[in-house]
Amino acid sequence: MKTKVKSCCQKYWSLNNLKATLPCIKWIPQYRLKHFQCDLIAGLTVGLTVIPQGLAYARIAELPPQYGLYSAFMGCFVYCFLGTSKDITLGPTAIMSLMTADFAHTPVKDDATYAILLTLVGGLIQLAMGLFKLGFLVNFISFPVINGFTSAAAITIAVSQIKHNFLNKHIQQLNCL
């Protein structure tokens, strides 16, 4: 029994497995000052992009705007250490915001307690799936299902924004008459 535990620990807590889990261990020793200028420009570009995006996603999720900014930047900070792809989109998405809006309704105005709880539970589930290496399960979701879900979410978001943007203007004009 003791040898099984020892071999299991050596397998999962080896240096190679640690490098696979934390990719920053590989690139930090080779990082030079010339890379900093490119990273600074890229960071500013991403930062200026996610500010309005985070505000819009907070509105879709029916949360105060500061929570959209928190969610936009926290993904970038975590990805600095755990990220493995330089071409991936991080942070909130329209679909996540829409689903959060359905769950996060509270009787108190601007209360984000349920949204924070949802984020915690979602993060714990993702952490557990990462530790148990269950990423292969995504391969079983068919492409038409993903496309249908994305299209339905886009239509739902568009219709929900028509209610806020166009109808309010017409109602205000009618009240002025």
XYZ file of N, CA and C in Angstrom:
531
model
N 0.820 -1.185 0.000
C 0.000 0.000 0.000
C 0.867 1.254 0.000
N 1.911 1.219 0.814
C 2.795 2.366 0.927
C 3.505 2.650 -0.397
N 3.873 1.619 -1.109
C 4.556 1.813 -2.399
C 3.596 2.357 -3.451
N 2.322 1.952 -3.377
C 1.338 2.488 -4.319
C 1.133 3.983 -4.110
N 1.058 4.398 -2.858
C 0.893 5.811 -2.547
C 2.119 6.585 -2.997
N 3.290 6.038 -2.754
C 4.534 6.704 -3.146
C 4.626 6.841 -4.662
N 4.286 5.787 -5.395
C 4.353 5.860 -6.861
C 3.311 6.829 -7.412
N 2.145 6.857 -6.777
C 1.103 7.794 -7.199
C 1.552 9.233 -6.973
N 2.153 9.503 -5.813
C 2.638 10.857 -5.517
C 3.758 11.250 -6.466
N 4.654 10.338 -6.772
C 5.744 10.639 -7.694
C 5.208 10.907 -9.094
N 4.152 10.208 -9.475
C 3.578 10.381 -10.812
C 2.891 11.744 -10.936
N 2.092 12.119 -9.946
C 1.300 13.340 -10.048
C 2.021 14.586 -9.560
N 3.023 14.455 -8.737
C 3.713 15.616 -8.203
C 5.142 15.712 -8.718
N 5.380 15.208 -9.922
C 6.709 15.295 -10.511
C 6.928 16.687 -11.102
N 8.171 17.002 -11.420
C 8.510 18.301 -12.004
C 7.878 18.466 -13.381
N 7.833 17.402 -14.164
C 7.208 17.477 -15.491
C 5.718 17.780 -15.390
N 5.036 17.149 -14.431
C 3.609 17.408 -14.242
C 3.381 18.827 -13.734
N 4.278 19.312 -12.878
C 4.175 20.683 -12.387
C 4.377 21.682 -13.528
N 5.302 21.399 -14.420
C 5.522 22.271 -15.592
C 4.324 22.245 -16.527
N 3.657 21.112 -16.629
C 2.467 21.031 -17.476
C 1.299 21.782 -16.845
N 1.236 21.790 -15.511
C 0.148 22.473 -14.816
C 0.387 23.974 -14.737
N 1.611 24.381 -14.500
C 1.968 25.799 -14.412
C 2.960 26.151 -15.519
N 2.469 26.522 -16.695
C 3.366 26.798 -17.821
C 4.334 27.951 -17.585
N 4.037 28.820 -16.630
C 4.936 29.951 -16.378
C 6.297 29.474 -15.862
N 6.361 28.276 -15.298
C 7.638 27.741 -14.826
C 8.599 27.535 -15.996
N 8.069 27.233 -17.172
C 8.905 27.018 -18.358
C 9.445 28.331 -18.918
N 8.586 29.361 -19.021
C 9.013 30.554 -19.734
C 9.631 31.638 -18.862
N 9.422 31.619 -17.553
C 10.000 32.666 -16.693
C 11.534 32.676 -16.737
N 12.221 31.547 -16.726
C 13.689 31.617 -16.787
C 14.223 32.216 -18.104
N 13.474 32.096 -19.199
C 13.914 32.641 -20.481
C 13.385 34.049 -20.745
N 12.609 34.599 -19.838
C 11.989 35.916 -20.052
C 13.060 36.999 -19.979
N 13.063 37.881 -20.983
C 14.035 38.968 -21.056
C 13.314 40.305 -21.108
N 14.045 41.377 -20.886
C 13.488 42.717 -20.857
C 12.903 43.118 -22.208
N 13.461 42.594 -23.312
C 12.924 42.935 -24.640
C 11.494 42.407 -24.828
N 11.148 41.347 -24.107
C 9.789 40.820 -24.180
C 8.802 41.725 -23.452
N 9.299 42.499 -22.468
C 8.411 43.310 -21.651
C 7.685 44.370 -22.470
N 8.356 44.983 -23.435
C 7.713 46.019 -24.248
C 6.536 45.439 -25.035
N 6.747 44.298 -25.650
C 5.652 43.647 -26.399
C 4.524 43.237 -25.460
N 4.869 42.712 -24.299
C 3.840 42.305 -23.342
C 3.080 43.506 -22.791
N 3.762 44.639 -22.613
C 3.099 45.843 -22.129
C 2.096 46.358 -23.154
N 2.476 46.381 -24.413
C 1.556 46.825 -25.470
C 0.366 45.880 -25.570
N 0.637 44.586 -25.537
C -0.457 43.607 -25.597
C -1.368 43.737 -24.382
N -0.796 43.952 -23.198
C -1.597 44.097 -21.994
C -2.476 45.337 -22.028
N -1.925 46.454 -22.515
C -2.725 47.667 -22.635
C -3.854 47.498 -23.649
N -3.566 46.824 -24.747
C -4.586 46.586 -25.769
C -5.722 45.733 -25.216
N -5.358 44.663 -24.548
C -6.383 43.789 -23.956
C -7.143 44.541 -22.873
N -6.430 45.313 -22.058
C -7.086 46.069 -20.994
C -8.085 47.071 -21.526
N -7.722 47.782 -22.601
C -8.643 48.755 -23.178
C -9.823 48.087 -23.886
N -9.646 46.850 -24.276
C -10.736 46.114 -24.916
C -11.713 45.568 -23.883
N -11.194 45.047 -22.778
C -12.076 44.382 -21.818
C -12.848 45.351 -20.931
N -12.448 46.612 -20.871
C -13.195 47.559 -20.031
C -14.626 47.741 -20.547
N -14.837 48.174 -21.801
C -16.232 48.292 -22.253
C -16.932 46.943 -22.374
N -16.173 45.923 -22.698
C -16.751 44.582 -22.803
C -17.255 44.112 -21.435
N -16.475 44.322 -20.390
C -16.897 43.925 -19.052
C -18.113 44.703 -18.576
N -18.170 45.995 -18.915
C -19.336 46.794 -18.539
C -20.596 46.292 -19.238
N -20.455 45.951 -20.525
C -21.611 45.449 -21.274
C -22.066 44.099 -20.749
N -21.124 43.233 -20.430
C -21.497 41.918 -19.922
C -22.127 42.008 -18.537
N -21.705 42.980 -17.734
C -22.348 43.172 -16.434
C -23.798 43.611 -16.617
N -24.040 44.430 -17.636
C -25.415 44.863 -17.896
C -26.276 43.676 -18.338
N -25.724 42.828 -19.191
C -26.467 41.643 -19.633
C -26.753 40.724 -18.443
N -25.776 40.596 -17.524
C -25.954 39.742 -16.349
C -26.802 40.404 -15.272
N -27.222 41.645 -15.517
C -28.041 42.409 -14.572
C -27.336 42.578 -13.229
N -26.026 42.896 -13.306
C -25.205 43.142 -12.127
C -24.667 44.564 -12.175
N -24.200 45.095 -11.050
C -23.551 46.411 -11.077
C -22.300 46.374 -11.967
N -21.941 47.489 -12.592
C -20.840 47.490 -13.565
C -19.494 47.049 -13.003
N -19.245 47.290 -11.720
C -17.937 46.922 -11.184
C -17.696 45.417 -11.244
N -18.735 44.616 -11.177
C -18.555 43.166 -11.249
C -18.144 42.730 -12.655
N -18.586 43.452 -13.656
C -18.126 43.178 -15.012
C -16.651 43.454 -15.165
N -16.170 44.524 -14.527
C -14.741 44.845 -14.582
C -13.918 43.828 -13.796
N -14.425 43.414 -12.633
C -13.710 42.393 -11.858
C -13.551 41.112 -12.678
N -14.633 40.677 -13.286
C -14.584 39.410 -14.019
C -13.721 39.519 -15.261
N -13.667 40.698 -15.872
C -12.855 40.860 -17.079
C -11.366 40.765 -16.777
N -10.943 41.344 -15.661
C -9.507 41.379 -15.378
C -9.006 40.167 -14.601
N -9.834 39.539 -13.802
C -9.362 38.398 -13.017
C -8.953 37.224 -13.906
N -9.679 37.017 -14.989
C -9.302 35.946 -15.911
C -7.918 36.169 -16.491
N -7.604 37.405 -16.812
C -6.275 37.730 -17.363
C -5.174 37.479 -16.338
N -5.419 37.852 -15.079
C -4.407 37.639 -14.051
C -4.141 36.162 -13.814
N -5.188 35.379 -13.739
C -5.016 33.942 -13.516
C -4.357 33.297 -14.727
N -4.721 33.753 -15.921
C -4.177 33.154 -17.138
C -2.679 33.392 -17.277
N -2.162 34.445 -16.662
C -0.711 34.684 -16.708
C 0.063 33.488 -16.170
N -0.500 32.800 -15.201
C 0.194 31.684 -14.571
C -0.241 30.327 -15.097
N -1.509 30.197 -15.463
C -2.034 28.888 -15.835
C -2.269 28.718 -17.331
N -2.173 29.781 -18.104
C -2.524 29.726 -19.520
C -1.507 29.000 -20.373
N -2.012 28.317 -21.384
C -1.132 27.573 -22.277
C -1.278 27.994 -23.734
N -2.258 28.810 -24.071
C -2.472 29.221 -25.448
C -2.467 30.738 -25.516
N -1.682 31.291 -26.443
C -1.602 32.746 -26.535
C -2.761 33.341 -27.329
N -3.579 32.516 -27.944
C -4.640 33.007 -28.821
C -6.043 32.751 -28.280
N -6.205 32.611 -26.983
C -7.505 32.266 -26.425
C -8.168 33.514 -25.838
N -9.484 33.544 -25.889
C -10.241 34.643 -25.314
C -10.529 34.343 -23.850
N -10.331 35.347 -23.007
C -10.512 35.169 -21.569
C -11.633 36.044 -21.052
N -12.067 35.733 -19.854
C -13.038 36.592 -19.194
C -14.461 36.203 -19.504
N -15.370 37.113 -19.180
C -16.793 36.795 -19.347
C -17.188 36.742 -20.817
N -18.240 36.019 -21.083
C -18.794 35.966 -22.433
C -20.279 36.305 -22.342
N -20.867 36.558 -23.482
C -22.282 36.911 -23.506
C -23.145 35.757 -22.992
N -22.783 34.555 -23.333
C -23.559 33.396 -22.908
C -23.484 33.232 -21.386
N -22.287 33.371 -20.826
C -22.161 33.264 -19.367
C -22.934 34.375 -18.665
N -22.891 35.580 -19.230
C -23.609 36.702 -18.622
C -25.114 36.462 -18.646
N -25.597 35.944 -19.751
C -27.023 35.665 -19.867
C -27.458 34.590 -18.875
N -26.664 33.553 -18.734
C -26.995 32.490 -17.792
C -26.886 32.978 -16.349
N -25.935 33.857 -16.071
C -25.800 34.430 -14.737
C -27.013 35.283 -14.401
N -27.529 36.021 -15.376
C -28.704 36.864 -15.140
C -29.905 36.019 -14.722
N -30.030 34.824 -15.271
C -31.139 33.951 -14.885
C -31.014 33.457 -13.449
N -29.787 33.264 -12.990
C -29.562 32.676 -11.674
C -29.446 33.720 -10.564
N -28.906 34.881 -10.859
C -28.446 35.809 -9.826
C -29.498 36.796 -9.350
N -30.775 36.550 -9.561
C -31.801 37.468 -9.072
C -31.924 37.364 -7.554
N -31.836 38.508 -6.886
C -32.035 38.567 -5.439
C -33.068 39.644 -5.140
N -33.706 39.576 -3.996
C -34.702 40.601 -3.657
C -34.080 41.985 -3.436
N -32.793 42.026 -3.114
C -32.117 43.284 -2.841
C -31.514 43.826 -4.139
N -31.721 45.107 -4.419
C -31.193 45.710 -5.648
C -29.669 45.776 -5.588
N -29.036 45.472 -6.696
C -27.575 45.487 -6.860
C -26.847 44.550 -5.895
N -27.493 43.479 -5.500
C -26.866 42.479 -4.645
C -26.324 41.373 -5.533
N -25.041 41.106 -5.431
C -24.403 40.114 -6.299
C -24.028 38.844 -5.550
N -24.672 38.579 -4.447
C -24.315 37.421 -3.625
C -24.474 36.114 -4.393
N -25.579 35.954 -5.091
C -25.806 34.713 -5.837
C -24.831 34.590 -7.009
N -24.507 35.698 -7.644
C -23.540 35.658 -8.749
C -22.156 35.267 -8.231
N -21.783 35.772 -7.073
C -20.484 35.414 -6.480
C -20.473 33.937 -6.098
N -21.573 33.468 -5.539
C -21.685 32.047 -5.182
C -21.607 31.173 -6.435
N -22.281 31.584 -7.484
C -22.227 30.848 -8.749
C -20.795 30.798 -9.293
N -20.085 31.900 -9.193
C -18.699 31.950 -9.647
C -17.818 31.016 -8.831
N -18.011 31.010 -7.516
C -17.226 30.125 -6.650
C -17.478 28.656 -6.982
N -18.735 28.280 -7.097
C -19.065 26.883 -7.394
C -18.540 26.489 -8.784
N -18.718 27.389 -9.758
C -18.194 27.101 -11.098
C -16.680 26.946 -11.107
N -15.985 27.790 -10.353
C -14.533 27.681 -10.262
C -14.087 26.398 -9.591
N -14.791 25.993 -8.540
C -14.447 24.735 -7.862
C -14.674 23.533 -8.782
N -15.745 23.576 -9.563
C -16.007 22.483 -10.503
C -14.914 22.436 -11.570
N -14.529 23.604 -12.090
C -13.464 23.634 -13.094
C -12.137 23.165 -12.516
N -11.847 23.545 -11.284
C -10.618 23.094 -10.631
C -10.615 21.580 -10.476
N -11.731 21.026 -10.021
C -11.822 19.567 -9.857
C -11.685 18.859 -11.205
N -12.327 19.410 -12.234
C -12.213 18.783 -13.553
C -10.781 18.865 -14.071
N -10.091 19.951 -13.775
C -8.695 20.068 -14.181
C -7.796 19.111 -13.430
N -8.028 18.967 -12.132
C -7.209 18.050 -11.339
C -7.416 16.596 -11.761
N -8.642 16.263 -12.133
C -8.931 14.894 -12.569
C -8.759 14.707 -14.076
N -8.272 15.753 -14.752
C -7.976 15.716 -16.194
C -9.186 15.243 -17.007
N -10.311 15.932 -16.822
C -11.547 15.570 -17.512
C -11.823 16.450 -18.735
N -10.811 17.109 -19.248
C -10.988 17.970 -20.410
C -11.415 17.225 -21.666
N -11.146 15.939 -21.732
C -11.517 15.148 -22.906
C -13.034 15.068 -23.083
N -13.806 15.353 -22.039
C -15.265 15.273 -22.138
C -15.828 16.279 -23.141
N -15.105 17.367 -23.393
C -15.557 18.373 -24.349
C -15.643 17.774 -25.750
N -14.832 16.783 -26.040
C -14.848 16.149 -27.365
C -16.177 15.460 -27.663
N -16.959 15.174 -26.648
C -18.231 14.483 -26.851
C -19.394 15.428 -27.137
N -19.160 16.734 -27.071
C -20.195 17.707 -27.421
C -20.093 17.960 -28.919
N -21.147 17.689 -29.639
C -21.087 17.805 -31.091
C -21.080 19.267 -31.534
N -20.536 19.502 -32.708
C -20.437 20.845 -33.268
C -21.807 21.486 -33.498
N -22.812 20.763 -34.026
C -24.137 21.380 -34.175
C -24.769 21.816 -32.853
N -24.513 21.076 -31.785
C -25.056 21.462 -30.483
C -24.428 22.778 -30.027
N -23.132 22.916 -30.191
C -22.438 24.148 -29.807
C -22.941 25.317 -30.653
N -23.073 25.114 -31.956
C -23.569 26.184 -32.831
C -24.999 26.581 -32.481
N -25.853 25.610 -32.218
C -27.234 25.908 -31.856
C -27.323 26.671 -30.547
N -26.531 26.282 -29.574
C -26.524 26.977 -28.288
C -26.043 28.415 -28.456
N -24.975 28.617 -29.219
C -24.439 29.956 -29.439
C -25.424 30.830 -30.197
N -26.055 30.283 -31.226
C -27.034 31.055 -31.999
C -28.245 31.431 -31.155
N -28.742 30.502 -30.367
C -29.887 30.794 -29.505
C -29.541 31.854 -28.469
N -28.334 31.788 -27.925
C -27.915 32.800 -26.954
C -27.792 34.175 -27.615
N -27.275 34.224 -28.839
C -27.155 35.508 -29.545
C -28.524 36.125 -29.814
N -29.466 35.311 -30.223
C -30.827 35.813 -30.476
C -31.462 36.288 -29.174
N -31.282 35.536 -28.102
C -31.853 35.926 -26.809
C -31.259 37.239 -26.317
N -29.960 37.404 -26.467
C -29.310 38.650 -26.039
C -29.800 39.817 -26.884
N -29.897 39.622 -28.186
C -30.372 40.702 -29.056
C -31.791 41.121 -28.685
N -32.651 40.176 -28.452
C -34.038 40.501 -28.092
C -34.098 41.191 -26.730
N -33.285 40.741 -25.779
C -33.304 41.379 -24.455
C -32.758 42.804 -24.519
N -31.838 43.090 -25.430
C -31.305 44.441 -25.545
C -32.269 45.366 -26.286
N -33.091 44.832 -27.167
C -34.114 45.651 -27.833
C -35.052 46.228 -26.781
N -35.393 45.405 -25.813
C -36.281 45.847 -24.736
C -35.670 47.039 -23.989
N -34.372 46.994 -23.703
C -33.738 48.053 -22.917
C -33.438 49.297 -23.755
N -32.972 49.109 -24.967
C -32.474 50.247 -25.739
C -33.548 50.959 -26.555
N -34.385 50.240 -27.242
C -35.337 50.869 -28.153
C -36.665 51.206 -27.491
N -37.187 50.291 -26.702
C -38.505 50.527 -26.109
C -38.480 51.637 -25.064
N -37.380 51.750 -24.313
C -37.307 52.820 -23.313
C -37.344 54.195 -23.956
N -36.691 54.363 -25.112
C -36.694 55.653 -25.798
C -38.099 56.010 -26.267
N -38.809 55.040 -26.802
C -40.166 55.297 -27.286
C -41.117 55.589 -26.126
N -40.969 54.902 -25.030
C -41.813 55.139 -23.872
C -41.559 56.527 -23.293
N -40.267 56.939 -23.248
C -39.957 58.281 -22.747
C -40.516 59.361 -23.654
N -40.492 59.126 -24.971
C -41.055 60.100 -25.907
C -42.573 60.205 -25.724
N -43.236 59.078 -25.488
C -44.676 59.101 -25.285
C -45.044 59.814 -23.986
N -44.211 59.673 -22.972
C -44.484 60.346 -21.692
C -44.320 61.859 -21.806
N -43.444 62.306 -22.707
C -43.244 63.754 -22.885
C -44.410 64.391 -23.599
N -45.135 63.640 -24.429
C -46.273 64.198 -25.176
C -47.404 64.385 -24.280
